[in-house]
C-alpha cells in the first residue's frame, strides 16, 4: 500500500512537472489573484504586458488596428487590454474546474479563429505575462507552473 | 632818429628774430634743466613707493578679512543637502498606492512602477524616463553594500557586518522596467573565528521604488531575502533589511553604504 502511495506521489510529481496539473493550477490561480490587482494597478499591469508583447513582436500591432494598437495609451487600446485580461482572468480562475475552463477556452478560440495569429505571437504574449507577473509579485511565484498553465490556456485558444 | 621806412622794417625784423632766438635758447635751457633735475626723479619715486605701501596695506587688511572668513563654518557639500532633502521627502506624505511611485519631476504624480524606464513617457513631464531615474549605477555587477546588521529576530547574533553584493545583472530589452539580478548576502556568525554565512540570492531592481529586492534561488531552501531601499538621495546609500522571504518579516536591519 505504502509503495503504491509513493509511486502515485511520484507520478503526480512527474505530471505536475510537465503540464498544468491541479496543484500548479491552484498555485497560478492564487498568484494571479495577487498580480491582477485592481483599479489603476490593473490598468498598468495590462499596459506593461502589452508593451512587452509589442516590443517582442512589433509586427503584431497590425492585428490591433481596430483598437488603436499603434498607441497602447489610447483609451480604446486600454479597454482592449483590460478585456483581454478579463478573459485570462476567467480562464485562470477556472483552472480547477476543467469543464467550465473548456467552455471558456472554446469561446475564446471562437473569438480568435480567422484572425490568422501566428504561434510566435502567443509565445511573445506568454513571455510578457511571465516577466510582468514576476516583476509584480517580486517573490513567491512558481515560474514552471505559470509557464505550463498559460501554455495550456493558449493551446485552448489556438485550438491545437 | 629818422630812418627810411625800409630800414625801420629791417630793424623790427631783426628785433623779432632776436626775440625768437632768445625764446628758443630759453626753451632749450629749460629742457636741459628739466632732464637733469635729480629731485624730480626722487619725487616720482616717492609717489610710487607710497602707492606700493598703500597696496600692501590693503592686501594685509584683505588677508585679515579672509582669515576671519575662513574661521566661519564652511558651506555644506551638495551630498549632505541631497541626503537631507531625501530624508525630508521620505517623511512627507505621499499619496501613491503600494505599486506606484512618485514621478521624480516637479509635479507630484503617481505612476505604476511597472511603467518606469520602459521607454514610454508615463509621467506628464516624462521624468519616469530621465537618465537620473533610469541610472544603472546601483545594479553594476560587483556593487557591494555593507553595514552593521542588527538582528531583531530570526538569529541570536550580536550586531555585525552584513554585505550584499551584486554578482550578475540582466535587463531584457522587451521588458526594461526591471533589472534582473543575482547576488549574495554575507553575514558574520562568529566574531572570534570569523565564520561567515553566505547565501545566494536572485531578484530585481525596481527603478520606480529605487529598491533592490532579492530572494532565495529556486530549489534552494528558503533562507533569507534582502530588501534595500536607495531612498537616501544617492546611489551609494541604502536602507537594507534582511527578511524572511515568504512573509517579508524583518529579521535584521542595516544602513548600507557602497564600498
mmCIF file of C-alpha atoms in Angstrom:
data_model
loop_
_atom_site.group_PDB
_atom_site.id
_atom_site.type_symbol
_atom_site.label_atom_id
_atom_site.label_comp_id
_atom_site.label_asym_id
_atom_site.label_seq_id
_atom_site.Cartn_x
_atom_site.Cartn_y
_atom_site.Cartn_z
ATOM 1 C CA UNK A 1 0.000 0.000 0.000
ATOM 2 C CA UNK A 2 2.759 2.397 1.016
ATOM 3 C CA UNK A 3 4.686 1.641 -2.150
ATOM 4 C CA UNK A 4 1.620 2.371 -4.255
ATOM 5 C CA UNK A 5 1.179 5.687 -2.460
ATOM 6 C CA UNK A 6 4.822 6.591 -3.006
ATOM 7 C CA UNK A 7 4.510 5.596 -6.657
ATOM 8 C CA UNK A 8 1.344 7.644 -7.013
ATOM 9 C CA UNK A 9 3.076 10.599 -5.420
ATOM 10 C CA UNK A 10 5.993 10.198 -7.819
ATOM 11 C CA UNK A 11 3.656 10.012 -10.806
ATOM 12 C CA UNK A 12 1.794 13.070 -9.575
ATOM 13 C CA UNK A 13 5.089 14.943 -9.139
ATOM 14 C CA UNK A 14 6.254 13.913 -12.594
ATOM 15 C CA UNK A 15 2.960 15.019 -14.144
ATOM 16 C CA UNK A 16 2.990 18.299 -12.267
ATOM 17 C CA UNK A 17 6.431 18.963 -13.704
ATOM 18 C CA UNK A 18 5.296 18.759 -17.292
ATOM 19 C CA UNK A 19 1.825 20.219 -17.513
ATOM 20 C CA UNK A 20 -0.623 22.385 -15.722
ATOM 21 C CA UNK A 21 -1.784 19.959 -13.048
ATOM 22 C CA UNK A 22 -4.247 20.552 -10.244
ATOM 23 C CA UNK A 23 -1.686 21.911 -7.803
ATOM 24 C CA UNK A 24 0.032 24.039 -10.416
ATOM 25 C CA UNK A 25 -3.380 25.376 -11.399
ATOM 26 C CA UNK A 26 -4.233 26.299 -7.811
ATOM 27 C CA UNK A 27 -0.854 27.957 -7.398
ATOM 28 C CA UNK A 28 -1.260 30.024 -10.549
ATOM 29 C CA UNK A 29 -4.816 30.895 -9.598
ATOM 30 C CA UNK A 30 -3.799 32.256 -6.228
ATOM 31 C CA UNK A 31 -0.704 34.042 -7.542
ATOM 32 C CA UNK A 32 -2.751 35.558 -10.365
ATOM 33 C CA UNK A 33 -5.111 36.940 -7.753
ATOM 34 C CA UNK A 34 -2.241 38.861 -6.190
ATOM 35 C CA UNK A 35 -0.797 40.039 -9.509
ATOM 36 C CA UNK A 36 -4.046 41.012 -11.273
ATOM 37 C CA UNK A 37 -4.871 43.576 -8.600
ATOM 38 C CA UNK A 38 -7.494 46.211 -9.259
ATOM 39 C CA UNK A 39 -8.067 49.789 -10.405
ATOM 40 C CA UNK A 40 -5.064 51.752 -11.653
ATOM 41 C CA UNK A 41 -2.742 48.911 -10.774
ATOM 42 C CA UNK A 42 -4.645 46.632 -13.128
ATOM 43 C CA UNK A 43 -4.504 49.145 -15.956
ATOM 44 C CA UNK A 44 -0.728 49.474 -15.585
ATOM 45 C CA UNK A 45 -0.367 45.697 -15.305
ATOM 46 C CA UNK A 46 -2.180 45.253 -18.640
ATOM 47 C CA UNK A 47 -0.206 48.117 -20.155
ATOM 48 C CA UNK A 48 3.127 46.552 -19.172
ATOM 49 C CA UNK A 49 2.121 43.157 -20.611
ATOM 50 C CA UNK A 50 1.131 44.640 -23.974
ATOM 51 C CA UNK A 51 4.175 46.895 -24.238
ATOM 52 C CA UNK A 52 6.407 43.877 -23.648
ATOM 53 C CA UNK A 53 4.469 41.858 -26.222
ATOM 54 C CA UNK A 54 4.717 44.544 -28.901
ATOM 55 C CA UNK A 55 8.414 45.009 -28.094
ATOM 56 C CA UNK A 56 8.991 41.325 -28.881
ATOM 57 C CA UNK A 57 6.774 41.143 -31.963
ATOM 58 C CA UNK A 58 6.352 44.684 -33.346
ATOM 59 C CA UNK A 59 4.528 43.462 -36.446
ATOM 60 C CA UNK A 60 1.745 42.044 -34.240
ATOM 61 C CA UNK A 61 0.471 45.604 -33.711
ATOM 62 C CA UNK A 62 -1.130 45.346 -37.139
ATOM 63 C CA UNK A 63 -3.679 42.888 -35.754
ATOM 64 C CA UNK A 64 -4.883 45.547 -33.314
ATOM 65 C CA UNK A 65 -5.542 48.405 -35.745
ATOM 66 C CA UNK A 66 -9.231 48.368 -34.861
ATOM 67 C CA UNK A 67 -8.422 49.075 -31.180
ATOM 68 C CA UNK A 68 -5.554 51.556 -31.789
ATOM 69 C CA UNK A 69 -2.679 49.132 -31.246
ATOM 70 C CA UNK A 70 -0.280 51.817 -32.508
ATOM 71 C CA UNK A 71 -0.691 53.640 -29.181
ATOM 72 C CA UNK A 72 -1.019 51.465 -26.084
ATOM 73 C CA UNK A 73 -2.140 54.513 -24.050
ATOM 74 C CA UNK A 74 -5.141 55.147 -26.311
ATOM 75 C CA UNK A 75 -8.383 54.695 -24.351
ATOM 76 C CA UNK A 76 -9.634 52.154 -26.876
ATOM 77 C CA UNK A 77 -6.498 50.097 -26.507
ATOM 78 C CA UNK A 78 -6.650 50.365 -22.716
ATOM 79 C CA UNK A 79 -10.185 48.996 -22.913
ATOM 80 C CA UNK A 80 -8.997 46.195 -25.177
ATOM 81 C CA UNK A 81 -6.105 45.337 -22.854
ATOM 82 C CA UNK A 82 -8.469 45.113 -19.886
ATOM 83 C CA UNK A 83 -10.869 42.926 -21.884
ATOM 84 C CA UNK A 84 -8.043 40.526 -22.702
ATOM 85 C CA UNK A 85 -7.038 40.279 -19.059
ATOM 86 C CA UNK A 86 -10.688 39.793 -18.193
ATOM 87 C CA UNK A 87 -10.773 36.706 -20.417
ATOM 88 C CA UNK A 88 -7.499 35.476 -18.986
ATOM 89 C CA UNK A 89 -8.921 36.025 -15.508
ATOM 90 C CA UNK A 90 -11.862 33.744 -16.266
ATOM 91 C CA UNK A 91 -9.554 31.099 -17.713
ATOM 92 C CA UNK A 92 -7.103 31.165 -14.782
ATOM 93 C CA UNK A 93 -9.868 31.214 -12.190
ATOM 94 C CA UNK A 94 -11.415 28.074 -13.685
ATOM 95 C CA UNK A 95 -8.140 26.158 -13.930
ATOM 96 C CA UNK A 96 -9.559 23.955 -11.162
ATOM 97 C CA UNK A 97 -12.884 23.409 -12.988
ATOM 98 C CA UNK A 98 -11.928 21.661 -16.234
ATOM 99 C CA UNK A 99 -15.438 21.652 -17.782
ATOM 100 C CA UNK A 100 -16.003 25.356 -17.248
ATOM 101 C CA UNK A 101 -12.475 26.110 -18.399
ATOM 102 C CA UNK A 102 -13.142 24.136 -21.586
ATOM 103 C CA UNK A 103 -16.243 26.228 -22.264
ATOM 104 C CA UNK A 104 -14.341 29.484 -21.788
ATOM 105 C CA UNK A 105 -11.411 28.357 -23.930
ATOM 106 C CA UNK A 106 -13.767 27.231 -26.719
ATOM 107 C CA UNK A 107 -15.467 30.616 -26.515
ATOM 108 C CA UNK A 108 -12.132 32.421 -26.740
ATOM 109 C CA UNK A 109 -10.993 30.156 -29.557
ATOM 110 C CA UNK A 110 -14.113 31.106 -31.492
ATOM 111 C CA UNK A 111 -13.274 34.804 -30.971
ATOM 112 C CA UNK A 112 -9.721 34.337 -32.238
ATOM 113 C CA UNK A 113 -10.149 31.943 -35.138
ATOM 114 C CA UNK A 114 -9.938 33.524 -38.564
ATOM 115 C CA UNK A 115 -7.586 36.246 -37.343
ATOM 116 C CA UNK A 116 -4.550 34.306 -38.552
ATOM 117 C CA UNK A 117 -2.497 34.751 -35.373
ATOM 118 C CA UNK A 118 0.961 33.170 -35.717
ATOM 119 C CA UNK A 119 2.108 30.910 -32.864
ATOM 120 C CA UNK A 120 5.061 33.145 -32.058
ATOM 121 C CA UNK A 121 2.663 35.965 -31.067
ATOM 122 C CA UNK A 122 1.205 33.653 -28.438
ATOM 123 C CA UNK A 123 4.741 32.833 -27.288
ATOM 124 C CA UNK A 124 5.570 36.534 -27.007
ATOM 125 C CA UNK A 125 2.378 37.146 -25.016
ATOM 126 C CA UNK A 126 3.221 34.304 -22.632
ATOM 127 C CA UNK A 127 6.784 35.592 -22.152
ATOM 128 C CA UNK A 128 5.370 39.040 -21.355
ATOM 129 C CA UNK A 129 2.982 37.647 -18.775
ATOM 130 C CA UNK A 130 5.746 35.638 -17.104
ATOM 131 C CA UNK A 131 8.013 38.693 -16.839
ATOM 132 C CA UNK A 132 5.399 41.189 -15.726
ATOM 133 C CA UNK A 133 3.939 38.789 -13.150
ATOM 134 C CA UNK A 134 7.443 38.156 -11.798
ATOM 135 C CA UNK A 135 8.021 41.904 -11.592
ATOM 136 C CA UNK A 136 4.676 42.483 -9.954
ATOM 137 C CA UNK A 137 4.816 39.682 -7.383
ATOM 138 C CA UNK A 138 8.512 40.060 -6.675
ATOM 139 C CA UNK A 139 8.716 36.800 -4.779
ATOM 140 C CA UNK A 140 6.826 33.604 -4.107
ATOM 141 C CA UNK A 141 5.808 32.724 -7.615
ATOM 142 C CA UNK A 142 6.344 29.480 -9.461
ATOM 143 C CA UNK A 143 7.685 30.109 -12.943
ATOM 144 C CA UNK A 144 7.231 26.493 -14.074
ATOM 145 C CA UNK A 145 3.608 26.405 -13.010
ATOM 146 C CA UNK A 146 2.865 29.670 -14.805
ATOM 147 C CA UNK A 147 4.695 28.565 -17.912
ATOM 148 C CA UNK A 148 2.654 25.356 -18.143
ATOM 149 C CA UNK A 149 -0.726 26.799 -17.234
ATOM 150 C CA UNK A 150 -0.507 29.821 -19.564
ATOM 151 C CA UNK A 151 0.585 27.427 -22.286
ATOM 152 C CA UNK A 152 -2.410 25.213 -21.507
ATOM 153 C CA UNK A 153 -4.758 28.195 -21.801
ATOM 154 C CA UNK A 154 -3.120 29.454 -25.012
ATOM 155 C CA UNK A 155 -3.313 25.990 -26.581
ATOM 156 C CA UNK A 156 -7.024 26.007 -25.837
ATOM 157 C CA UNK A 157 -7.440 29.366 -27.574
ATOM 158 C CA UNK A 158 -5.286 28.361 -30.549
ATOM 159 C CA UNK A 159 -7.200 25.107 -30.855
ATOM 160 C CA UNK A 160 -4.157 22.908 -31.255
ATOM 161 C CA UNK B 1 66.363 159.200 -35.475
ATOM 162 C CA UNK B 2 64.724 159.151 -38.715
ATOM 163 C CA UNK B 3 65.252 156.124 -40.749
ATOM 164 C CA UNK B 4 63.741 155.408 -44.004
ATOM 165 C CA UNK B 5 60.682 153.088 -43.742
ATOM 166 C CA UNK B 6 62.580 150.198 -45.317
ATOM 167 C CA UNK B 7 65.285 150.452 -42.682
ATOM 168 C CA UNK B 8 62.682 150.592 -39.895
ATOM 169 C CA UNK B 9 61.168 147.451 -41.214
ATOM 170 C CA UNK B 10 64.598 145.819 -41.261
ATOM 171 C CA UNK B 11 65.333 146.806 -37.650
ATOM 172 C CA UNK B 12 61.986 145.466 -36.367
ATOM 173 C CA UNK B 13 62.549 142.272 -38.294
ATOM 174 C CA UNK B 14 65.978 141.919 -36.670
ATOM 175 C CA UNK B 15 64.487 142.504 -33.248
ATOM 176 C CA UNK B 16 61.856 139.884 -33.877
ATOM 177 C CA UNK B 17 64.466 137.384 -34.956
ATOM 178 C CA UNK B 18 66.495 138.105 -31.829
ATOM 179 C CA UNK B 19 63.454 137.645 -29.587
ATOM 180 C CA UNK B 20 62.654 134.363 -31.266
ATOM 181 C CA UNK B 21 66.245 133.220 -30.898
ATOM 182 C CA UNK B 22 66.158 134.079 -27.208
ATOM 183 C CA UNK B 23 62.963 132.184 -26.765
ATOM 184 C CA UNK B 24 64.400 129.108 -28.434
ATOM 185 C CA UNK B 25 67.516 129.339 -26.293
ATOM 186 C CA UNK B 26 65.427 129.717 -23.173
ATOM 187 C CA UNK B 27 63.321 126.699 -24.029
ATOM 188 C CA UNK B 28 66.391 124.633 -24.791
ATOM 189 C CA UNK B 29 67.904 125.684 -21.482
ATOM 190 C CA UNK B 30 64.749 124.810 -19.593
ATOM 191 C CA UNK B 31 64.523 121.457 -21.265
ATOM 192 C CA UNK B 32 68.110 120.689 -20.381
ATOM 193 C CA UNK B 33 67.455 121.735 -16.792
ATOM 194 C CA UNK B 34 64.354 119.509 -16.549
ATOM 195 C CA UNK B 35 66.098 116.421 -17.942
ATOM 196 C CA UNK B 36 68.824 116.572 -15.480
ATOM 197 C CA UNK B 37 66.761 117.538 -12.380
ATOM 198 C CA UNK B 38 67.515 114.771 -9.722
ATOM 199 C CA UNK B 39 64.796 115.959 -7.382
ATOM 200 C CA UNK B 40 62.018 115.440 -9.807
ATOM 201 C CA UNK B 41 63.013 111.780 -10.244
ATOM 202 C CA UNK B 42 63.055 111.317 -6.472
ATOM 203 C CA UNK B 43 59.663 112.900 -6.111
ATOM 204 C CA UNK B 44 58.325 110.472 -8.694
ATOM 205 C CA UNK B 45 59.856 107.505 -6.899
ATOM 206 C CA UNK B 46 58.417 108.757 -3.648
ATOM 207 C CA UNK B 47 54.935 108.713 -5.061
ATOM 208 C CA UNK B 48 55.334 105.185 -6.472
ATOM 209 C CA UNK B 49 56.686 103.931 -3.171
ATOM 210 C CA UNK B 50 53.712 105.352 -1.361
ATOM 211 C CA UNK B 51 51.302 103.704 -3.731
ATOM 212 C CA UNK B 52 53.029 100.380 -3.163
ATOM 213 C CA UNK B 53 52.824 100.825 0.561
ATOM 214 C CA UNK B 54 49.160 101.552 0.277
ATOM 215 C CA UNK B 55 48.632 98.407 -1.801
ATOM 216 C CA UNK B 56 50.490 96.403 0.825
ATOM 217 C CA UNK B 57 48.268 97.840 3.488
ATOM 218 C CA UNK B 58 45.132 96.885 1.553
ATOM 219 C CA UNK B 59 46.472 93.369 0.983
ATOM 220 C CA UNK B 60 47.087 92.939 4.678
ATOM 221 C CA UNK B 61 43.630 94.171 5.507
ATOM 222 C CA UNK B 62 42.091 91.800 2.935
ATOM 223 C CA UNK B 63 44.108 88.920 4.308
ATOM 224 C CA UNK B 64 42.754 89.637 7.787
ATOM 225 C CA UNK B 65 39.216 89.573 6.403
ATOM 226 C CA UNK B 66 39.937 86.328 4.567
ATOM 227 C CA UNK B 67 41.224 84.787 7.737
ATOM 228 C CA UNK B 68 38.160 85.881 9.593
ATOM 229 C CA UNK B 69 36.046 84.369 6.810
ATOM 230 C CA UNK B 70 37.898 81.075 6.973
ATOM 231 C CA UNK B 71 37.088 80.851 10.650
ATOM 232 C CA UNK B 72 33.402 80.719 9.740
ATOM 233 C CA UNK B 73 31.995 77.213 9.123
ATOM 234 C CA UNK B 74 32.348 76.013 5.519
ATOM 235 C CA UNK B 75 29.464 75.542 3.058
ATOM 236 C CA UNK B 76 27.601 72.221 3.374
ATOM 237 C CA UNK B 77 28.509 69.916 0.493
ATOM 238 C CA UNK B 78 25.829 69.018 -2.025
ATOM 239 C CA UNK B 79 25.725 65.394 -0.948
ATOM 240 C CA UNK B 80 24.642 66.332 2.571
ATOM 241 C CA UNK B 81 21.903 68.560 1.178
ATOM 242 C CA UNK B 82 20.724 65.734 -1.106
ATOM 243 C CA UNK B 83 20.583 63.361 1.867
ATOM 244 C CA UNK B 84 18.678 65.915 3.903
ATOM 245 C CA UNK B 85 16.159 66.587 1.147
ATOM 246 C CA UNK B 86 15.672 62.848 0.693
ATOM 247 C CA UNK B 87 15.077 62.317 4.413
ATOM 248 C CA UNK B 88 12.544 65.137 4.471
ATOM 249 C CA UNK B 89 10.706 63.847 1.414
ATOM 250 C CA UNK B 90 10.622 60.368 2.982
ATOM 251 C CA UNK B 91 8.775 61.880 5.930
ATOM 252 C CA UNK B 92 6.408 63.896 3.770
ATOM 253 C CA UNK B 93 3.072 62.419 2.849
ATOM 254 C CA UNK B 94 2.893 60.508 -0.405
ATOM 255 C CA UNK B 95 -0.430 59.607 -1.948
ATOM 256 C CA UNK B 96 0.750 56.756 -4.194
ATOM 257 C CA UNK B 97 -0.501 53.184 -3.789
ATOM 258 C CA UNK B 98 1.847 50.302 -2.957
ATOM 259 C CA UNK B 99 2.570 49.533 -6.592
ATOM 260 C CA UNK B 100 3.026 53.150 -7.622
ATOM 261 C CA UNK B 101 5.945 55.517 -7.255
ATOM 262 C CA UNK B 102 6.070 59.265 -7.400
ATOM 263 C CA UNK B 103 7.391 60.886 -10.585
ATOM 264 C CA UNK B 104 10.748 62.480 -9.764
ATOM 265 C CA UNK B 105 9.842 65.742 -11.542
ATOM 266 C CA UNK B 106 8.457 68.936 -10.005
ATOM 267 C CA UNK B 107 4.811 67.884 -10.197
ATOM 268 C CA UNK B 108 3.902 65.157 -7.716
ATOM 269 C CA UNK B 109 2.216 62.402 -9.721
ATOM 270 C CA UNK B 110 1.904 58.676 -9.146
ATOM 271 C CA UNK B 111 2.786 56.173 -11.853
ATOM 272 C CA UNK B 112 2.857 52.392 -11.553
ATOM 273 C CA UNK B 113 6.426 51.206 -11.107
ATOM 274 C CA UNK B 114 5.930 48.689 -13.939
ATOM 275 C CA UNK B 115 5.950 51.677 -16.301
ATOM 276 C CA UNK B 116 9.178 53.357 -15.127
ATOM 277 C CA UNK B 117 12.140 53.298 -17.538
ATOM 278 C CA UNK B 118 10.282 51.265 -20.173
ATOM 279 C CA UNK B 119 10.948 53.753 -22.983
ATOM 280 C CA UNK B 120 7.497 55.346 -22.901
ATOM 281 C CA UNK B 121 6.859 58.559 -21.021
ATOM 282 C CA UNK B 122 4.126 57.995 -18.469
ATOM 283 C CA UNK B 123 4.760 60.935 -16.131
ATOM 284 C CA UNK B 124 3.376 64.151 -17.613
ATOM 285 C CA UNK B 125 6.878 65.655 -17.638
ATOM 286 C CA UNK B 126 8.492 62.393 -18.769
ATOM 287 C CA UNK B 127 10.566 62.204 -15.590
ATOM 288 C CA UNK B 128 9.906 58.441 -15.354
ATOM 289 C CA UNK B 129 12.336 58.107 -18.268
ATOM 290 C CA UNK B 130 15.037 60.581 -17.085
ATOM 291 C CA UNK B 131 18.651 59.453 -17.207
ATOM 292 C CA UNK B 132 18.903 60.017 -13.459
ATOM 293 C CA UNK B 133 15.807 57.939 -12.756
ATOM 294 C CA UNK B 134 16.945 55.105 -15.003
ATOM 295 C CA UNK B 135 20.609 55.120 -13.980
ATOM 296 C CA UNK B 136 22.081 51.630 -13.770
ATOM 297 C CA UNK B 137 24.659 52.789 -11.249
ATOM 298 C CA UNK B 138 23.105 50.812 -8.390
ATOM 299 C CA UNK B 139 22.972 47.495 -10.242
ATOM 300 C CA UNK B 140 26.510 47.487 -11.652
ATOM 301 C CA UNK B 141 27.909 43.988 -11.302
ATOM 302 C CA UNK B 142 30.300 43.927 -8.370
ATOM 303 C CA UNK B 143 28.489 46.651 -6.439
ATOM 304 C CA UNK B 144 28.619 45.905 -2.730
ATOM 305 C CA UNK B 145 26.607 47.453 0.005
ATOM 306 C CA UNK B 146 27.567 46.938 3.592
ATOM 307 C CA UNK B 147 26.533 47.996 7.057
ATOM 308 C CA UNK B 148 26.230 46.894 10.628
ATOM 309 C CA UNK B 149 23.331 44.454 10.815
ATOM 310 C CA UNK B 150 21.315 44.467 13.988
ATOM 311 C CA UNK B 151 19.244 41.312 14.353
ATOM 312 C CA UNK B 152 15.882 41.814 15.979
ATOM 313 C CA UNK B 153 14.615 38.315 15.165
ATOM 314 C CA UNK B 154 15.458 35.013 13.492
ATOM 315 C CA UNK B 155 19.100 34.751 14.657
ATOM 316 C CA UNK B 156 20.750 35.074 18.037
ATOM 317 C CA UNK B 157 23.611 37.184 16.781
ATOM 318 C CA UNK B 158 25.236 40.346 18.061
ATOM 319 C CA UNK B 159 25.358 43.305 15.653
ATOM 320 C CA UNK B 160 27.886 42.567 12.930
ATOM 321 C CA UNK B 161 28.712 43.377 9.365
ATOM 322 C CA UNK B 162 26.447 42.276 6.558
ATOM 323 C CA UNK B 163 27.352 42.606 2.885
ATOM 324 C CA UNK B 164 25.099 42.471 -0.163
ATOM 325 C CA UNK B 165 26.960 42.051 -3.452
ATOM 326 C CA UNK B 166 25.521 42.103 -6.976
ATOM 327 C CA UNK B 167 27.019 39.223 -8.943
ATOM 328 C CA UNK B 168 25.006 39.451 -12.157
ATOM 329 C CA UNK B 169 22.565 41.876 -13.744
ATOM 330 C CA UNK B 170 20.434 41.424 -16.811
ATOM 331 C CA UNK B 171 17.876 43.722 -18.387
ATOM 332 C CA UNK B 172 15.505 42.348 -21.033
ATOM 333 C CA UNK B 173 15.121 44.780 -23.915
ATOM 334 C CA UNK B 174 11.423 43.941 -24.235
ATOM 335 C CA UNK B 175 10.780 44.471 -20.523
ATOM 336 C CA UNK B 176 13.248 47.133 -19.388
ATOM 337 C CA UNK B 177 11.450 48.342 -16.263
ATOM 338 C CA UNK B 178 13.234 45.769 -14.107
ATOM 339 C CA UNK B 179 16.872 44.738 -13.916
ATOM 340 C CA UNK B 180 17.024 41.048 -13.005
ATOM 341 C CA UNK B 181 19.775 40.391 -10.511
ATOM 342 C CA UNK B 182 21.796 37.699 -8.854
ATOM 343 C CA UNK B 183 23.606 38.473 -5.664
ATOM 344 C CA UNK B 184 24.936 37.249 -2.372
ATOM 345 C CA UNK B 185 24.262 38.117 1.219
ATOM 346 C CA UNK B 186 27.066 37.507 3.708
ATOM 347 C CA UNK B 187 26.924 37.985 7.434
ATOM 348 C CA UNK B 188 29.351 37.071 10.181
ATOM 349 C CA UNK B 189 28.069 34.486 12.635
ATOM 350 C CA UNK B 190 31.177 34.186 14.796
ATOM 351 C CA UNK B 191 33.108 37.317 15.604
ATOM 352 C CA UNK B 192 36.130 35.450 17.004
ATOM 353 C CA UNK B 193 36.698 32.837 14.321
ATOM 354 C CA UNK B 194 35.219 34.966 11.541
ATOM 355 C CA UNK B 195 32.786 32.316 10.402
ATOM 356 C CA UNK B 196 30.740 33.874 7.643
ATOM 357 C CA UNK B 197 27.449 32.704 6.236
ATOM 358 C CA UNK B 198 26.886 33.400 2.546
ATOM 359 C CA UNK B 199 23.597 32.895 0.737
ATOM 360 C CA UNK B 200 22.955 33.066 -2.974
ATOM 361 C CA UNK B 201 20.038 35.277 -3.958
ATOM 362 C CA UNK B 202 18.151 36.399 -7.006
ATOM 363 C CA UNK B 203 15.668 39.171 -7.625
ATOM 364 C CA UNK B 204 15.474 42.518 -9.313
ATOM 365 C CA UNK B 205 15.965 46.250 -9.128
ATOM 366 C CA UNK B 206 12.829 48.398 -9.311
ATOM 367 C CA UNK B 207 13.503 51.853 -10.853
ATOM 368 C CA UNK B 208 10.335 53.463 -9.535
ATOM 369 C CA UNK B 209 10.839 52.385 -5.939
ATOM 370 C CA UNK B 210 14.651 52.589 -6.225
ATOM 371 C CA UNK B 211 14.621 49.239 -4.473
ATOM 372 C CA UNK B 212 16.653 46.060 -4.732
ATOM 373 C CA UNK B 213 14.612 43.002 -3.750
ATOM 374 C CA UNK B 214 16.383 39.662 -3.502
ATOM 375 C CA UNK B 215 15.039 36.269 -2.510
ATOM 376 C CA UNK B 216 16.304 32.698 -2.417
ATOM 377 C CA UNK B 217 17.262 30.845 -5.586
ATOM 378 C CA UNK B 218 14.665 28.353 -6.805
ATOM 379 C CA UNK B 219 15.236 24.858 -5.473
ATOM 380 C CA UNK B 220 17.201 26.125 -2.504
ATOM 381 C CA UNK B 221 15.846 26.023 0.988
ATOM 382 C CA UNK B 222 14.437 29.453 1.699
ATOM 383 C CA UNK B 223 16.899 31.183 3.986
ATOM 384 C CA UNK B 224 16.730 34.942 3.910
ATOM 385 C CA UNK B 225 15.867 37.657 1.481
ATOM 386 C CA UNK B 226 17.167 41.217 1.302
ATOM 387 C CA UNK B 227 15.369 44.457 0.543
ATOM 388 C CA UNK B 228 17.432 47.619 0.041
ATOM 389 C CA UNK B 229 15.784 50.987 -0.494
ATOM 390 C CA UNK B 230 18.023 53.586 -2.121
ATOM 391 C CA UNK B 231 15.854 56.391 -0.812
ATOM 392 C CA UNK B 232 18.613 58.470 0.751
ATOM 393 C CA UNK B 233 19.187 60.733 -2.238
ATOM 394 C CA UNK B 234 22.083 58.978 -3.991
ATOM 395 C CA UNK B 235 23.180 55.645 -5.445
ATOM 396 C CA UNK B 236 25.620 54.854 -2.635
ATOM 397 C CA UNK B 237 23.446 54.649 0.460
ATOM 398 C CA UNK B 238 20.551 52.366 1.202
ATOM 399 C CA UNK B 239 18.235 51.315 3.943
ATOM 400 C CA UNK B 240 18.525 47.493 3.940
ATOM 401 C CA UNK B 241 16.555 44.785 5.681
ATOM 402 C CA UNK B 242 17.213 41.066 5.972
ATOM 403 C CA UNK B 243 13.799 39.417 5.751
ATOM 404 C CA UNK B 244 12.039 36.058 5.759
ATOM 405 C CA UNK B 245 11.295 35.562 2.047
ATOM 406 C CA UNK B 246 7.736 34.276 2.393
ATOM 407 C CA UNK B 247 6.309 36.902 4.728
ATOM 408 C CA UNK B 248 8.844 39.737 4.388
ATOM 409 C CA UNK B 249 9.088 39.640 8.183
ATOM 410 C CA UNK B 250 12.096 41.755 9.167
ATOM 411 C CA UNK B 251 14.905 39.790 10.864
ATOM 412 C CA UNK B 252 17.667 42.372 10.787
ATOM 413 C CA UNK B 253 18.267 45.891 9.651
ATOM 414 C CA UNK B 254 21.347 47.698 8.379
ATOM 415 C CA UNK B 255 22.138 51.104 6.952
ATOM 416 C CA UNK B 256 24.257 50.230 3.965
ATOM 417 C CA UNK B 257 26.922 52.192 2.155
ATOM 418 C CA UNK B 258 28.639 51.249 -1.082
ATOM 419 C CA UNK B 259 32.296 50.358 -0.849
#
